[in-house]
PDB file of C-alpha atoms in Angstrom:
ATOM      1  CA  UNK A   1      27.384 -23.558  -3.712  1.00 47.00           C
ATOM      2  CA  UNK A   2      26.654 -20.437  -5.479  1.00 44.00           C
ATOM      3  CA  UNK A   3      24.562 -22.152  -8.581  1.00 41.00           C
ATOM      4  CA  UNK A   4      22.792 -24.031  -5.973  1.00 44.00           C
ATOM      5  CA  UNK A   5      21.815 -20.695  -3.828  1.00 36.00           C
ATOM      6  CA  UNK A   6      20.551 -19.591  -6.808  1.00 37.00           C
ATOM      7  CA  UNK A   7      18.102 -22.449  -7.765  1.00 40.00           C
ATOM      8  CA  UNK A   8      16.968 -21.761  -4.259  1.00 36.00           C
ATOM      9  CA  UNK A   9      16.272 -18.245  -5.048  1.00 34.00           C
ATOM     10  CA  UNK A  10      14.302 -19.021  -8.302  1.00 39.00           C
ATOM     11  CA  UNK A  11      12.282 -21.471  -6.642  1.00 39.00           C
ATOM     12  CA  UNK A  12      11.079 -19.099  -4.176  1.00 40.00           C
ATOM     13  CA  UNK A  13      10.839 -15.988  -6.781  1.00 40.00           C
ATOM     14  CA  UNK A  14       7.162 -15.149  -8.817  1.00 45.00           C
ATOM     15  CA  UNK A  15       7.533 -13.476 -12.113  1.00 44.00           C
ATOM     16  CA  UNK A  16       5.102 -10.584 -13.184  1.00 47.00           C
ATOM     17  CA  UNK A  17       4.898 -10.634 -16.604  1.00 49.00           C
ATOM     18  CA  UNK A  18       2.775  -7.997 -18.361  1.00 49.00           C
ATOM     19  CA  UNK A  19      -0.052  -8.627 -21.109  1.00 49.00           C
ATOM     20  CA  UNK A  20      -1.358  -6.786 -24.228  1.00 49.00           C
ATOM     21  CA  UNK A  21      -4.269  -5.247 -22.062  1.00 52.00           C
ATOM     22  CA  UNK A  22      -1.714  -4.269 -19.567  1.00 54.00           C
ATOM     23  CA  UNK A  23      -2.729  -6.385 -16.901  1.00 55.00           C
ATOM     24  CA  UNK A  24       0.134  -8.610 -14.809  1.00 53.00           C
ATOM     25  CA  UNK A  25      -0.094 -12.078 -14.142  1.00 50.00           C
ATOM     26  CA  UNK A  26       1.997 -13.709 -11.034  1.00 48.00           C
ATOM     27  CA  UNK A  27       3.746 -16.917 -11.947  1.00 49.00           C
ATOM     28  CA  UNK A  28       6.653 -19.196  -9.739  1.00 43.00           C
ATOM     29  CA  UNK A  29      10.121 -18.612 -12.162  1.00 37.00           C
ATOM     30  CA  UNK A  30      10.020 -22.462 -11.530  1.00 35.00           C
ATOM     31  CA  UNK A  31       7.434 -25.217 -11.039  1.00 34.00           C
ATOM     32  CA  UNK A  32       3.718 -25.291 -11.958  1.00 39.00           C
ATOM     33  CA  UNK A  33       1.032 -22.783 -12.730  1.00 44.00           C
ATOM     34  CA  UNK A  34      -0.959 -24.084 -10.202  1.00 60.00           C
ATOM     35  CA  UNK A  35       2.193 -22.873  -7.336  1.00 84.00           C
ATOM     36  CA  UNK A  36       1.205 -26.451  -5.401  1.00 91.00           C
ATOM     37  CA  UNK A  37      -2.484 -26.456  -5.611  1.00 94.00           C
ATOM     38  CA  UNK A  38      -4.255 -29.538  -5.379  1.00 93.00           C
ATOM     39  CA  UNK A  39      -1.298 -30.903  -2.779  1.00 94.00           C
ATOM     40  CA  UNK A  40       0.208 -30.471   0.691  1.00 94.00           C
ATOM     41  CA  UNK A  41       0.172 -26.859   1.939  1.00 95.00           C
ATOM     42  CA  UNK A  42       3.070 -27.036   3.643  1.00 94.00           C
ATOM     43  CA  UNK A  43       4.700 -27.439   0.100  1.00 94.00           C
ATOM     44  CA  UNK A  44       2.312 -24.885  -1.778  1.00 94.00           C
ATOM     45  CA  UNK A  45       4.199 -21.406  -2.998  1.00 93.00           C
ATOM     46  CA  UNK A  46       2.524 -17.957  -1.203  1.00 94.00           C
ATOM     47  CA  UNK A  47       2.775 -14.882  -2.244  1.00 93.00           C
ATOM     48  CA  UNK A  48       2.587 -11.947   0.057  1.00 93.00           C
ATOM     49  CA  UNK A  49      -0.255 -13.461   2.434  1.00 95.00           C
ATOM     50  CA  UNK A  50      -2.396 -11.121   4.333  1.00 96.00           C
ATOM     51  CA  UNK A  51      -5.972 -12.170   5.546  1.00 96.00           C
ATOM     52  CA  UNK A  52      -6.948 -15.259   7.104  1.00 97.00           C
ATOM     53  CA  UNK A  53     -10.261 -16.880   8.074  1.00 98.00           C
ATOM     54  CA  UNK A  54     -11.879 -20.107   9.081  1.00 98.00           C
ATOM     55  CA  UNK A  55     -15.098 -21.910   8.213  1.00 97.00           C
ATOM     56  CA  UNK A  56     -17.342 -23.344  10.376  1.00 96.00           C
ATOM     57  CA  UNK A  57     -16.027 -27.087   8.309  1.00 96.00           C
ATOM     58  CA  UNK A  58     -12.269 -26.468   9.758  1.00 97.00           C
ATOM     59  CA  UNK A  59     -11.164 -24.634   6.092  1.00 98.00           C
ATOM     60  CA  UNK A  60      -8.680 -22.527   6.301  1.00 98.00           C
ATOM     61  CA  UNK A  61      -8.516 -18.969   3.777  1.00 98.00           C
ATOM     62  CA  UNK A  62      -5.415 -17.162   2.760  1.00 98.00           C
ATOM     63  CA  UNK A  63      -5.384 -13.924   0.786  1.00 97.00           C
ATOM     64  CA  UNK A  64      -2.598 -13.794  -1.101  1.00 96.00           C
ATOM     65  CA  UNK A  65      -2.693  -9.980  -1.682  1.00 93.00           C
ATOM     66  CA  UNK A  66       0.323  -9.885  -4.110  1.00 93.00           C
ATOM     67  CA  UNK A  67      -0.966 -12.657  -6.832  1.00 93.00           C
ATOM     68  CA  UNK A  68      -4.560 -11.897  -6.458  1.00 93.00           C
ATOM     69  CA  UNK A  69      -5.870 -14.820  -5.033  1.00 95.00           C
ATOM     70  CA  UNK A  70      -7.491 -16.537  -2.205  1.00 97.00           C
ATOM     71  CA  UNK A  71      -6.695 -20.097  -1.356  1.00 97.00           C
ATOM     72  CA  UNK A  72      -8.422 -22.340   0.806  1.00 97.00           C
ATOM     73  CA  UNK A  73      -6.333 -25.036   2.911  1.00 97.00           C
ATOM     74  CA  UNK A  74      -8.838 -28.327   3.342  1.00 97.00           C
ATOM     75  CA  UNK A  75      -9.000 -29.871   7.094  1.00 97.00           C
ATOM     76  CA  UNK A  76      -6.448 -32.719   5.577  1.00 97.00           C
ATOM     77  CA  UNK A  77      -3.867 -30.213   4.841  1.00 96.00           C
ATOM     78  CA  UNK A  78      -4.635 -29.945   1.137  1.00 96.00           C
ATOM     79  CA  UNK A  79      -4.090 -26.370  -0.607  1.00 96.00           C
ATOM     80  CA  UNK A  80      -6.451 -25.255  -3.520  1.00 96.00           C
ATOM     81  CA  UNK A  81      -7.290 -21.928  -5.225  1.00 96.00           C
ATOM     82  CA  UNK A  82     -10.535 -20.585  -4.072  1.00 97.00           C
ATOM     83  CA  UNK A  83     -11.007 -17.395  -5.648  1.00 96.00           C
ATOM     84  CA  UNK A  84      -9.088 -15.174  -8.414  1.00 94.00           C
ATOM     85  CA  UNK A  85      -7.074 -16.196 -11.541  1.00 92.00           C
ATOM     86  CA  UNK A  86      -3.812 -15.118 -10.899  1.00 87.00           C
ATOM     87  CA  UNK A  87      -4.407 -12.356 -13.381  1.00 87.00           C
ATOM     88  CA  UNK A  88      -4.485  -9.174 -11.418  1.00 87.00           C
ATOM     89  CA  UNK A  89      -7.282  -7.271 -12.550  1.00 83.00           C
ATOM     90  CA  UNK A  90     -10.620  -5.765 -11.833  1.00 79.00           C
ATOM     91  CA  UNK A  91     -13.914  -8.595 -11.874  1.00 73.00           C
ATOM     92  CA  UNK A  92     -17.190  -7.821 -12.870  1.00 76.00           C
ATOM     93  CA  UNK A  93     -20.078  -9.076 -10.833  1.00 81.00           C
ATOM     94  CA  UNK A  94     -21.253 -12.651 -10.563  1.00 87.00           C
ATOM     95  CA  UNK A  95     -18.566 -14.076 -12.001  1.00 93.00           C
ATOM     96  CA  UNK A  96     -17.719 -17.637 -10.426  1.00 96.00           C
ATOM     97  CA  UNK A  97     -14.702 -16.660  -8.263  1.00 96.00           C
ATOM     98  CA  UNK A  98     -12.450 -19.058  -9.985  1.00 95.00           C
ATOM     99  CA  UNK A  99     -13.158 -17.142 -12.863  1.00 94.00           C
ATOM    100  CA  UNK A 100     -12.841 -13.324 -11.412  1.00 93.00           C
ATOM    101  CA  UNK A 101      -9.512 -11.378 -11.830  1.00 92.00           C
ATOM    102  CA  UNK A 102      -8.737 -10.033  -7.981  1.00 93.00           C
ATOM    103  CA  UNK A 103      -6.278  -7.064  -7.529  1.00 92.00           C
ATOM    104  CA  UNK A 104      -4.969  -7.450  -3.846  1.00 93.00           C
ATOM    105  CA  UNK A 105      -7.333  -9.271  -1.574  1.00 95.00           C
ATOM    106  CA  UNK A 106      -6.266  -8.491   1.918  1.00 96.00           C
ATOM    107  CA  UNK A 107      -8.620  -9.058   5.401  1.00 97.00           C
ATOM    108  CA  UNK A 108     -10.854 -11.633   5.233  1.00 98.00           C
ATOM    109  CA  UNK A 109     -14.142 -12.718   7.009  1.00 98.00           C
ATOM    110  CA  UNK A 110     -16.477 -15.559   7.067  1.00 98.00           C
ATOM    111  CA  UNK A 111     -20.250 -14.007   7.173  1.00 95.00           C
ATOM    112  CA  UNK A 112     -22.782 -15.199   9.374  1.00 92.00           C
ATOM    113  CA  UNK A 113     -24.631 -17.217   6.318  1.00 94.00           C
ATOM    114  CA  UNK A 114     -20.984 -18.831   5.504  1.00 96.00           C
ATOM    115  CA  UNK A 115     -20.108 -16.759   2.730  1.00 97.00           C
ATOM    116  CA  UNK A 116     -16.302 -14.931   2.366  1.00 98.00           C
ATOM    117  CA  UNK A 117     -15.899 -11.490   3.088  1.00 98.00           C
ATOM    118  CA  UNK A 118     -12.810  -9.923   1.354  1.00 97.00           C
ATOM    119  CA  UNK A 119     -11.651  -6.625   1.425  1.00 96.00           C
ATOM    120  CA  UNK A 120      -9.591  -5.579  -1.978  1.00 93.00           C
ATOM    121  CA  UNK A 121      -8.152  -1.849  -0.939  1.00 89.00           C
ATOM    122  CA  UNK A 122      -6.858  -1.689  -5.039  1.00 89.00           C
ATOM    123  CA  UNK A 123     -10.404  -1.775  -6.123  1.00 89.00           C
ATOM    124  CA  UNK A 124     -11.560   0.202  -3.482  1.00 89.00           C
ATOM    125  CA  UNK A 125     -14.322  -2.682  -2.144  1.00 94.00           C
ATOM    126  CA  UNK A 126     -15.799  -5.237   0.062  1.00 96.00           C
ATOM    127  CA  UNK A 127     -16.576  -8.354  -1.658  1.00 96.00           C
ATOM    128  CA  UNK A 128     -18.402 -11.109  -0.516  1.00 97.00           C
ATOM    129  CA  UNK A 129     -17.888 -14.737  -2.081  1.00 97.00           C
ATOM    130  CA  UNK A 130     -21.293 -16.014  -1.782  1.00 97.00           C
ATOM    131  CA  UNK A 131     -22.463 -19.964  -0.951  1.00 96.00           C
ATOM    132  CA  UNK A 132     -22.843 -20.303  -4.492  1.00 96.00           C
ATOM    133  CA  UNK A 133     -19.501 -19.716  -5.375  1.00 96.00           C
ATOM    134  CA  UNK A 134     -20.203 -16.326  -7.223  1.00 97.00           C
ATOM    135  CA  UNK A 135     -18.350 -12.898  -6.416  1.00 96.00           C
ATOM    136  CA  UNK A 136     -20.758  -9.911  -5.091  1.00 95.00           C
ATOM    137  CA  UNK A 137     -19.564  -6.041  -4.311  1.00 94.00           C
ATOM    138  CA  UNK A 138     -20.623  -5.563  -0.892  1.00 96.00           C
ATOM    139  CA  UNK A 139     -19.605  -2.061   0.253  1.00 96.00           C
ATOM    140  CA  UNK A 140     -17.765   0.741  -1.962  1.00 93.00           C
ATOM    141  CA  UNK A 141     -18.327   2.347  -5.554  1.00 88.00           C
ATOM    142  CA  UNK A 142     -14.828   1.871  -6.681  1.00 79.00           C
ATOM    143  CA  UNK A 143     -13.634   5.155  -5.433  1.00 68.00           C
ATOM    144  CA  UNK A 144     -10.276   5.451  -3.355  1.00 69.00           C
ATOM    145  CA  UNK A 145     -10.277   8.219  -0.662  1.00 55.00           C
ATOM    146  CA  UNK A 146      -7.098  10.537  -0.065  1.00 52.00           C
ATOM    147  CA  UNK A 147      -5.111   9.615   3.297  1.00 46.00           C
ATOM    148  CA  UNK A 148      -6.080  12.888   4.882  1.00 46.00           C
ATOM    149  CA  UNK A 149      -9.482  12.164   5.090  1.00 46.00           C
ATOM    150  CA  UNK A 150     -12.451  13.421   2.707  1.00 46.00           C
ATOM    151  CA  UNK A 151     -13.266  12.102  -0.447  1.00 44.00           C
ATOM    152  CA  UNK A 152     -11.140  12.222  -4.164  1.00 39.00           C
ATOM    153  CA  UNK A 153      -9.760  15.918  -3.912  1.00 38.00           C
ATOM    154  CA  UNK A 154     -11.872  15.755  -0.456  1.00 44.00           C
ATOM    155  CA  UNK A 155     -15.066  16.459  -2.098  1.00 48.00           C
ATOM    156  CA  UNK A 156     -17.062  14.092   0.016  1.00 66.00           C
ATOM    157  CA  UNK A 157     -18.096  13.891   3.393  1.00 80.00           C
ATOM    158  CA  UNK A 158     -16.196  10.480   4.808  1.00 79.00           C
ATOM    159  CA  UNK A 159     -18.292  10.356   8.021  1.00 88.00           C
ATOM    160  CA  UNK A 160     -22.128  10.335   6.188  1.00 90.00           C
ATOM    161  CA  UNK A 161     -23.910   7.684   5.898  1.00 93.00           C
ATOM    162  CA  UNK A 162     -24.683   6.584   2.148  1.00 94.00           C
ATOM    163  CA  UNK A 163     -26.370   2.875   0.677  1.00 96.00           C
ATOM    164  CA  UNK A 164     -23.449   0.585   0.900  1.00 96.00           C
ATOM    165  CA  UNK A 165     -22.594   0.473  -3.076  1.00 94.00           C
ATOM    166  CA  UNK A 166     -22.501   4.613  -2.946  1.00 93.00           C
ATOM    167  CA  UNK A 167     -19.892   4.269  -0.101  1.00 92.00           C
ATOM    168  CA  UNK A 168     -16.480   5.708  -1.030  1.00 90.00           C
ATOM    169  CA  UNK A 169     -13.750   3.034   0.804  1.00 90.00           C
ATOM    170  CA  UNK A 170      -9.990   3.103   1.554  1.00 88.00           C
ATOM    171  CA  UNK A 171      -7.984   0.818   3.069  1.00 90.00           C
ATOM    172  CA  UNK A 172      -9.534  -1.799   5.278  1.00 93.00           C
ATOM    173  CA  UNK A 173      -7.621  -2.797   8.216  1.00 91.00           C
ATOM    174  CA  UNK A 174      -9.995  -5.388   9.771  1.00 95.00           C
ATOM    175  CA  UNK A 175     -13.641  -6.742   9.740  1.00 97.00           C
ATOM    176  CA  UNK A 176     -15.480  -8.345  12.388  1.00 98.00           C
ATOM    177  CA  UNK A 177     -19.285  -8.940  12.800  1.00 97.00           C
ATOM    178  CA  UNK A 178     -21.273  -7.370  16.100  1.00 97.00           C
ATOM    179  CA  UNK A 179     -23.712  -9.732  18.055  1.00 95.00           C
ATOM    180  CA  UNK A 180     -25.967  -8.750  15.601  1.00 95.00           C
ATOM    181  CA  UNK A 181     -24.729 -10.358  12.196  1.00 95.00           C
ATOM    182  CA  UNK A 182     -23.433  -6.880  10.772  1.00 97.00           C
ATOM    183  CA  UNK A 183     -20.556  -6.137   9.543  1.00 98.00           C
ATOM    184  CA  UNK A 184     -17.943  -3.615  11.030  1.00 98.00           C
ATOM    185  CA  UNK A 185     -14.965  -2.545   9.472  1.00 97.00           C
ATOM    186  CA  UNK A 186     -11.897  -0.122  10.305  1.00 96.00           C
ATOM    187  CA  UNK A 187     -10.673   2.024   7.281  1.00 94.00           C
ATOM    188  CA  UNK A 188      -7.303   3.315   7.285  1.00 91.00           C
ATOM    189  CA  UNK A 189      -7.873   5.607   4.692  1.00 89.00           C
ATOM    190  CA  UNK A 190     -10.315   7.664   6.340  1.00 90.00           C
ATOM    191  CA  UNK A 191      -9.785   7.254   9.745  1.00 93.00           C
ATOM    192  CA  UNK A 192     -12.991   5.854  10.424  1.00 94.00           C
ATOM    193  CA  UNK A 193     -14.619   2.648  12.183  1.00 97.00           C
ATOM    194  CA  UNK A 194     -17.922   1.957  10.390  1.00 97.00           C
ATOM    195  CA  UNK A 195     -20.904  -0.484  10.304  1.00 98.00           C
ATOM    196  CA  UNK A 196     -22.930  -2.066   7.354  1.00 98.00           C
ATOM    197  CA  UNK A 197     -26.564  -1.768   8.931  1.00 97.00           C
ATOM    198  CA  UNK A 198     -29.291  -3.998   7.822  1.00 96.00           C
ATOM    199  CA  UNK A 199     -30.858  -1.295   5.788  1.00 97.00           C
ATOM    200  CA  UNK A 200     -28.388  -1.591   3.358  1.00 97.00           C
ATOM    201  CA  UNK A 201     -26.726   1.762   4.958  1.00 97.00           C
ATOM    202  CA  UNK A 202     -23.167   1.992   5.668  1.00 97.00           C
ATOM    203  CA  UNK A 203     -22.932   4.355   9.024  1.00 97.00           C
ATOM    204  CA  UNK A 204     -19.590   5.628  11.011  1.00 96.00           C
ATOM    205  CA  UNK A 205     -19.092   4.567  14.691  1.00 97.00           C
ATOM    206  CA  UNK A 206     -15.662   5.868  15.141  1.00 95.00           C
ATOM    207  CA  UNK A 207     -13.898   8.682  14.103  1.00 93.00           C
ATOM    208  CA  UNK A 208     -14.102  12.347  12.588  1.00 89.00           C
ATOM    209  CA  UNK A 209     -12.590  10.952   9.083  1.00 87.00           C
ATOM    210  CA  UNK A 210      -9.485  13.141   9.746  1.00 84.00           C
ATOM    211  CA  UNK A 211      -6.000  11.552  10.997  1.00 81.00           C
ATOM    212  CA  UNK A 212      -4.203  12.597  14.188  1.00 73.00           C
ATOM    213  CA  UNK A 213      -1.746  12.236  16.935  1.00 65.00           C
ATOM    214  CA  UNK A 214      -2.162  12.124  20.387  1.00 53.00           C
TER     215      UNK A 214
END
C-alpha cells in the first residue's frame, strides 16, 4: 500500500530542474513532457492553475502560474499548450507564444479584438498574445513596485499618468474591459485601480498608491 501511495504522489508531483544558465524547467516526475497536451483535459497535469478566460469560440484558457505556461482547452475537451515553453524565464517581444519563456502568468482576459491578455507579476508587465500568435508587452517597463506603494525605493509617484510601457506595475489582481473596450486592472502592489486609455497612457481610477485599513 505504501508503494502504491508513493507512485500516486510521484504522478501528481512536478520537478523543478535548474539549467546551467540559472533558469528553471518544470516537468512531471512521471509521464510525458507534454503533461497531457493533445489529450483530454480531464487527464492533464496542471501546476498552479490561476487565471481563466473564454473566447468567442468557446475555448477556455488556463494560466499555470507555477509552470510558466498558458494552456487552452478546445470545445471538444482536448487540452493544448497555448503559450510558454515550460522554461521559466523572461521572454523578448515579437516571439511566437509557443517559443516565449514566461515567469508566472496569472490573470487572463480576452481583448476586444480576440487577443489574450495576461499578467506576469514576476516580470512586472501585462502582455498580449495577438491573434497572429506573437507576444507583445502592453503595460509595464519591467520594474516592480514595493508593497507599501511608490516605485522602487519610493522614488516615483505610482498614481501619475504615464505611457503604458513607462509605467511601473506590480501584482495584478484582476483585469476587465470597460464599456469602451479599455483595459482596467487592479494593482495589489501599488493599491490602485488603473486604466489603459486609447491615447496609450495609463491613468488611475481609484486609490492613492498607499494601502490602509478601515
